[in-house]
Amino acid sequence: MICPRAATAKVYLLAGAAEGKDMPGTTMIEIRHKGTGEVIRQVEAASLAGQYLEGAKLAGANFAGMDLTGADFQRADLRDADFTGCMLDRATFSGALLKGAIFDGASLLKADFTDSFAQGTGFHGANLQGAVLRYAKFAEADFSHANMTAVDISMAELACDFTEANLTKADIRGSNLAGAVLDGAILLGANLTDAKLAGADMGSAKVEGALMGGGRKLGPQIFKKKEVRPWWQFWS
């Protein structure tokens, strides 16, 4: 029997009590496709928080607004999945396929995206404070207005939109930011040692105290703003 309140949700709770029997029901969560509504996977649990979904095939899944705290999505196929507004603190996405996934407005405190494949993902306004994104492929991703304080995005592919993102004390060592948009980004105290910044748009970026190669720290800088273009064209 489908609970009336859950019928319009993106994840459905099913009561598994057998009719006519005085026994507790089994709570099932149905993970559905965001476009077709098709059931992709059923999980026997009251919540997806802390669930083990390593290697799961969940492309296009709709998790919008769900509590997924500490969930394990290692090496899962999450292409085009919707995590808008989700609680994903300490969740693990290492090695996951995340191309086109949406994390707008999600809480991702200390989440792990190490070695993930996340081209074209959306993190607009997300809270990634303390998250680990080492060696990840984030080309064409949208991190605009995201809180990325103290994130580890070293050795990553970051030709992304960081417009007005907060990257204070971020570890960006060895990352490729060629062609990235950093207009209005806050990079105070960030470690940019060996980072590639060729062609990056640093207009209005705040970089005081950022660490460059040879231990050199930057003072206040004035960057010339590049031609204004729609953000999705920044990598062209």
Short mmCIF file of C-alpha atoms in Angstrom, two decimals:
data_model
loop_
_atom_site.label_atom_id
_atom_site.label_comp_id
_atom_site.label_asym_id
_atom_site.label_seq_id
_atom_site.Cartn_x
_atom_site.Cartn_y
_atom_site.Cartn_z
CA MET A 1 0.00 0.00 0.00
CA ILE A 2 1.49 3.35 -1.03
CA CYS A 3 1.39 5.98 1.67
CA PRO A 4 -0.77 8.91 0.43
CA ARG A 5 1.74 11.58 1.45
CA ALA A 6 4.60 9.78 -0.31
CA ALA A 7 2.76 9.33 -3.58
CA THR A 8 4.03 12.62 -4.98
CA ALA A 9 7.55 12.30 -3.56
CA LYS A 10 10.61 11.26 -5.51
CA VAL A 11 11.31 8.37 -3.15
CA TYR A 12 8.35 6.23 -2.15
CA LEU A 13 7.77 4.38 1.13
CA LEU A 14 5.87 1.10 0.95
CA ALA A 15 4.32 -0.67 3.94
CA GLY A 16 4.99 -4.39 3.65
CA ALA A 17 2.65 -5.72 6.32
CA ALA A 18 0.63 -8.69 5.12
CA GLU A 19 -3.14 -8.17 5.21
CA GLY A 20 -4.93 -9.78 8.11
CA LYS A 21 -1.73 -10.44 10.05
CA ASP A 22 -0.65 -8.65 13.19
CA MET A 23 3.01 -8.24 12.24
CA PRO A 24 5.31 -5.30 11.61
CA GLY A 25 5.65 -4.21 8.00
CA THR A 26 8.84 -3.89 6.02
CA THR A 27 9.54 -0.34 4.94
CA MET A 28 10.76 -0.15 1.36
CA ILE A 29 12.16 2.89 -0.39
CA GLU A 30 11.64 3.07 -4.13
CA ILE A 31 14.24 5.09 -6.03
CA ARG A 32 12.62 6.35 -9.23
CA HIS A 33 13.85 7.85 -12.47
CA LYS A 34 13.41 11.62 -12.51
CA GLY A 35 11.95 11.64 -16.00
CA THR A 36 9.97 8.44 -16.46
CA GLY A 37 9.04 7.68 -12.84
CA GLU A 38 10.23 4.11 -13.40
CA VAL A 39 11.44 2.27 -10.29
CA ILE A 40 15.21 1.90 -10.60
CA ARG A 41 15.93 0.27 -7.27
CA GLN A 42 14.21 -0.74 -4.04
CA VAL A 43 15.96 -0.44 -0.69
CA GLU A 44 14.64 -2.16 2.44
CA ALA A 45 15.16 0.63 4.96
CA ALA A 46 13.38 3.49 6.66
CA SER A 47 15.93 6.00 5.35
CA LEU A 48 18.68 6.22 2.74
CA ALA A 49 21.03 7.89 5.24
CA GLY A 50 24.12 5.70 5.66
CA GLN A 51 22.98 3.22 3.02
CA TYR A 52 25.52 1.13 1.11
CA LEU A 53 24.91 1.69 -2.62
CA GLU A 54 28.41 1.01 -3.97
CA GLY A 55 28.38 0.24 -7.69
CA ALA A 56 24.60 0.74 -7.98
CA LYS A 57 23.08 1.58 -11.38
CA LEU A 58 21.18 4.76 -10.58
CA ALA A 59 21.51 6.92 -13.70
CA GLY A 60 18.78 9.57 -13.79
CA ALA A 61 17.62 8.81 -10.23
CA ASN A 62 15.65 11.47 -8.36
CA PHE A 63 16.88 11.97 -4.79
CA ALA A 64 15.85 15.64 -4.55
CA GLY A 65 15.47 16.82 -0.97
CA MET A 66 16.34 13.45 0.62
CA ASP A 67 18.54 12.76 3.66
CA LEU A 68 21.52 10.79 2.31
CA THR A 69 23.94 11.60 5.12
CA GLY A 70 26.91 9.22 5.06
CA ALA A 71 25.57 7.21 2.11
CA ASP A 72 28.13 5.17 0.16
CA PHE A 73 27.90 5.74 -3.62
CA GLN A 74 31.44 4.57 -4.48
CA ARG A 75 31.74 3.62 -8.16
CA ALA A 76 27.98 4.01 -8.63
CA ASP A 77 26.49 5.12 -11.95
CA LEU A 78 24.76 8.40 -11.05
CA ARG A 79 24.84 10.15 -14.40
CA ASP A 80 22.12 12.83 -14.63
CA ALA A 81 20.88 12.02 -11.11
CA ASP A 82 19.13 14.80 -9.18
CA PHE A 83 20.46 15.54 -5.68
CA THR A 84 19.01 19.05 -5.46
CA GLY A 85 18.77 20.20 -1.84
CA CYS A 86 19.90 16.84 -0.44
CA MET A 87 21.64 16.28 2.88
CA LEU A 88 24.85 14.53 1.79
CA ASP A 89 27.28 15.30 4.60
CA ARG A 90 30.10 12.71 4.70
CA ALA A 91 28.66 10.86 1.70
CA THR A 92 31.14 8.98 -0.49
CA PHE A 93 31.20 9.33 -4.29
CA SER A 94 34.77 8.19 -4.97
CA GLY A 95 35.12 6.70 -8.44
CA ALA A 96 31.45 7.38 -9.23
CA LEU A 97 30.07 8.36 -12.64
CA LEU A 98 28.42 11.73 -12.05
CA LYS A 99 28.28 13.35 -15.48
CA GLY A 100 25.36 15.78 -15.61
CA ALA A 101 24.27 15.15 -12.00
CA ILE A 102 22.74 18.07 -10.08
CA PHE A 103 23.75 18.94 -6.51
CA ASP A 104 22.40 22.50 -6.44
CA GLY A 105 21.83 23.72 -2.89
CA ALA A 106 22.93 20.39 -1.38
CA SER A 107 24.85 20.04 1.89
CA LEU A 108 28.05 18.10 1.16
CA LEU A 109 30.16 18.76 4.25
CA LYS A 110 33.25 16.53 4.16
CA ALA A 111 31.84 14.50 1.25
CA ASP A 112 34.36 12.46 -0.76
CA PHE A 113 34.48 12.80 -4.57
CA THR A 114 38.01 11.40 -5.04
CA ASP A 115 38.62 10.12 -8.59
CA SER A 116 35.01 10.75 -9.61
CA PHE A 117 33.99 11.49 -13.21
CA ALA A 118 31.80 14.56 -12.87
CA GLN A 119 31.81 16.49 -16.13
CA GLY A 120 29.00 19.02 -16.38
CA THR A 121 27.76 18.54 -12.82
CA GLY A 122 25.87 21.33 -11.04
CA PHE A 123 26.85 22.49 -7.54
CA HIS A 124 25.32 25.97 -7.62
CA GLY A 125 24.97 27.25 -4.06
CA ALA A 126 26.02 23.90 -2.56
CA ASN A 127 27.92 23.65 0.74
CA LEU A 128 31.10 21.63 0.11
CA GLN A 129 33.04 22.81 3.15
CA GLY A 130 35.86 20.38 3.93
CA ALA A 131 34.96 18.07 1.02
CA VAL A 132 37.60 16.01 -0.81
CA LEU A 133 37.64 16.21 -4.63
CA ARG A 134 41.18 15.03 -5.34
CA TYR A 135 41.94 13.75 -8.86
CA ALA A 136 38.30 14.27 -9.90
CA LYS A 137 37.25 15.27 -13.43
CA PHE A 138 34.98 18.31 -13.09
CA ALA A 139 35.29 19.92 -16.55
CA GLU A 140 32.36 22.24 -17.34
CA ALA A 141 30.88 21.87 -13.83
CA ASP A 142 29.03 24.76 -12.16
CA PHE A 143 30.35 25.67 -8.69
CA SER A 144 28.98 29.22 -8.77
CA HIS A 145 28.12 30.65 -5.33
CA ALA A 146 29.19 27.38 -3.67
CA ASN A 147 30.84 27.28 -0.24
CA MET A 148 34.11 25.44 -0.86
CA THR A 149 36.00 26.55 2.24
CA ALA A 150 38.94 24.25 3.02
CA VAL A 151 38.09 21.77 0.24
CA ASP A 152 40.80 19.52 -1.15
CA ILE A 153 40.57 19.81 -4.94
CA SER A 154 44.23 19.10 -5.64
CA MET A 155 45.28 17.40 -8.89
CA ALA A 156 41.76 17.81 -10.31
CA GLU A 157 40.43 18.91 -13.72
CA LEU A 158 38.69 22.20 -12.93
CA ALA A 159 37.78 24.07 -16.13
CA CYS A 160 34.63 25.09 -14.28
CA ASP A 161 32.48 28.05 -13.32
CA PHE A 162 33.52 29.26 -9.85
CA THR A 163 31.73 32.61 -10.06
CA GLU A 164 31.55 34.05 -6.52
CA ALA A 165 32.44 30.68 -4.98
CA ASN A 166 34.15 30.72 -1.58
CA LEU A 167 37.45 28.84 -1.91
CA THR A 168 39.06 30.22 1.24
CA LYS A 169 41.99 28.01 2.31
CA ALA A 170 41.19 25.49 -0.43
CA ASP A 171 43.94 23.06 -1.46
CA ILE A 172 44.17 23.47 -5.25
CA ARG A 173 47.75 22.25 -5.69
CA GLY A 174 48.51 20.85 -9.13
CA SER A 175 44.97 21.27 -10.44
CA ASN A 176 44.14 22.35 -13.98
CA LEU A 177 42.12 25.58 -13.90
CA ALA A 178 42.91 26.58 -17.49
CA GLY A 179 39.87 28.36 -18.87
CA ALA A 180 38.02 28.38 -15.54
CA VAL A 181 35.79 31.29 -14.51
CA LEU A 182 36.80 32.66 -11.09
CA ASP A 183 35.06 36.02 -11.36
CA GLY A 184 34.35 37.24 -7.84
CA ALA A 185 35.66 34.02 -6.28
CA ILE A 186 37.23 34.16 -2.82
CA LEU A 187 40.64 32.45 -2.76
CA LEU A 188 41.98 33.92 0.48
CA GLY A 189 44.76 31.70 1.79
CA ALA A 190 44.18 29.06 -0.90
CA ASN A 191 47.12 26.87 -1.97
CA LEU A 192 47.59 27.28 -5.73
CA THR A 193 51.07 25.76 -5.91
CA ASP A 194 51.67 24.27 -9.38
CA ALA A 195 48.06 24.97 -10.42
CA LYS A 196 47.52 25.74 -14.11
CA LEU A 197 45.70 29.06 -14.54
CA ALA A 198 46.27 29.82 -18.23
CA GLY A 199 43.24 31.55 -19.69
CA ALA A 200 41.35 31.58 -16.38
CA ASP A 201 39.00 34.53 -15.82
CA MET A 202 40.10 35.99 -12.47
CA GLY A 203 37.96 39.13 -12.70
CA SER A 204 37.26 40.54 -9.22
CA ALA A 205 38.72 37.42 -7.55
CA LYS A 206 40.06 37.90 -4.02
CA VAL A 207 43.43 36.14 -3.72
CA GLU A 208 45.17 37.82 -0.81
CA GLY A 209 47.32 35.31 1.06
CA ALA A 210 46.98 32.65 -1.63
CA LEU A 211 50.10 30.49 -1.87
CA MET A 212 51.83 30.17 -5.24
CA GLY A 213 54.92 28.25 -6.34
CA GLY A 214 58.11 28.73 -4.33
CA GLY A 215 56.17 29.59 -1.20
CA ARG A 216 55.22 33.01 -2.60
CA LYS A 217 52.07 34.52 -1.11
CA LEU A 218 49.94 36.90 -3.12
CA GLY A 219 48.97 40.34 -1.92
CA PRO A 220 45.80 42.13 -3.03
CA GLN A 221 45.49 41.89 -6.81
CA ILE A 222 43.45 43.71 -9.43
CA PHE A 223 42.47 41.50 -12.34
CA LYS A 224 41.07 42.75 -15.60
CA LYS A 225 37.61 41.36 -16.15
CA LYS A 226 37.18 39.38 -19.35
CA GLU A 227 34.38 39.80 -21.85
CA VAL A 228 31.06 38.93 -20.25
CA ARG A 229 29.58 35.75 -21.72
CA PRO A 230 26.90 33.30 -20.62
CA TRP A 231 28.55 31.01 -18.05
CA TRP A 232 27.88 27.86 -20.08
CA GLN A 233 30.10 29.22 -22.85
CA PHE A 234 33.14 29.86 -20.67
CA TRP A 235 35.03 26.78 -21.82
CA SER A 236 34.60 27.46 -25.55
#
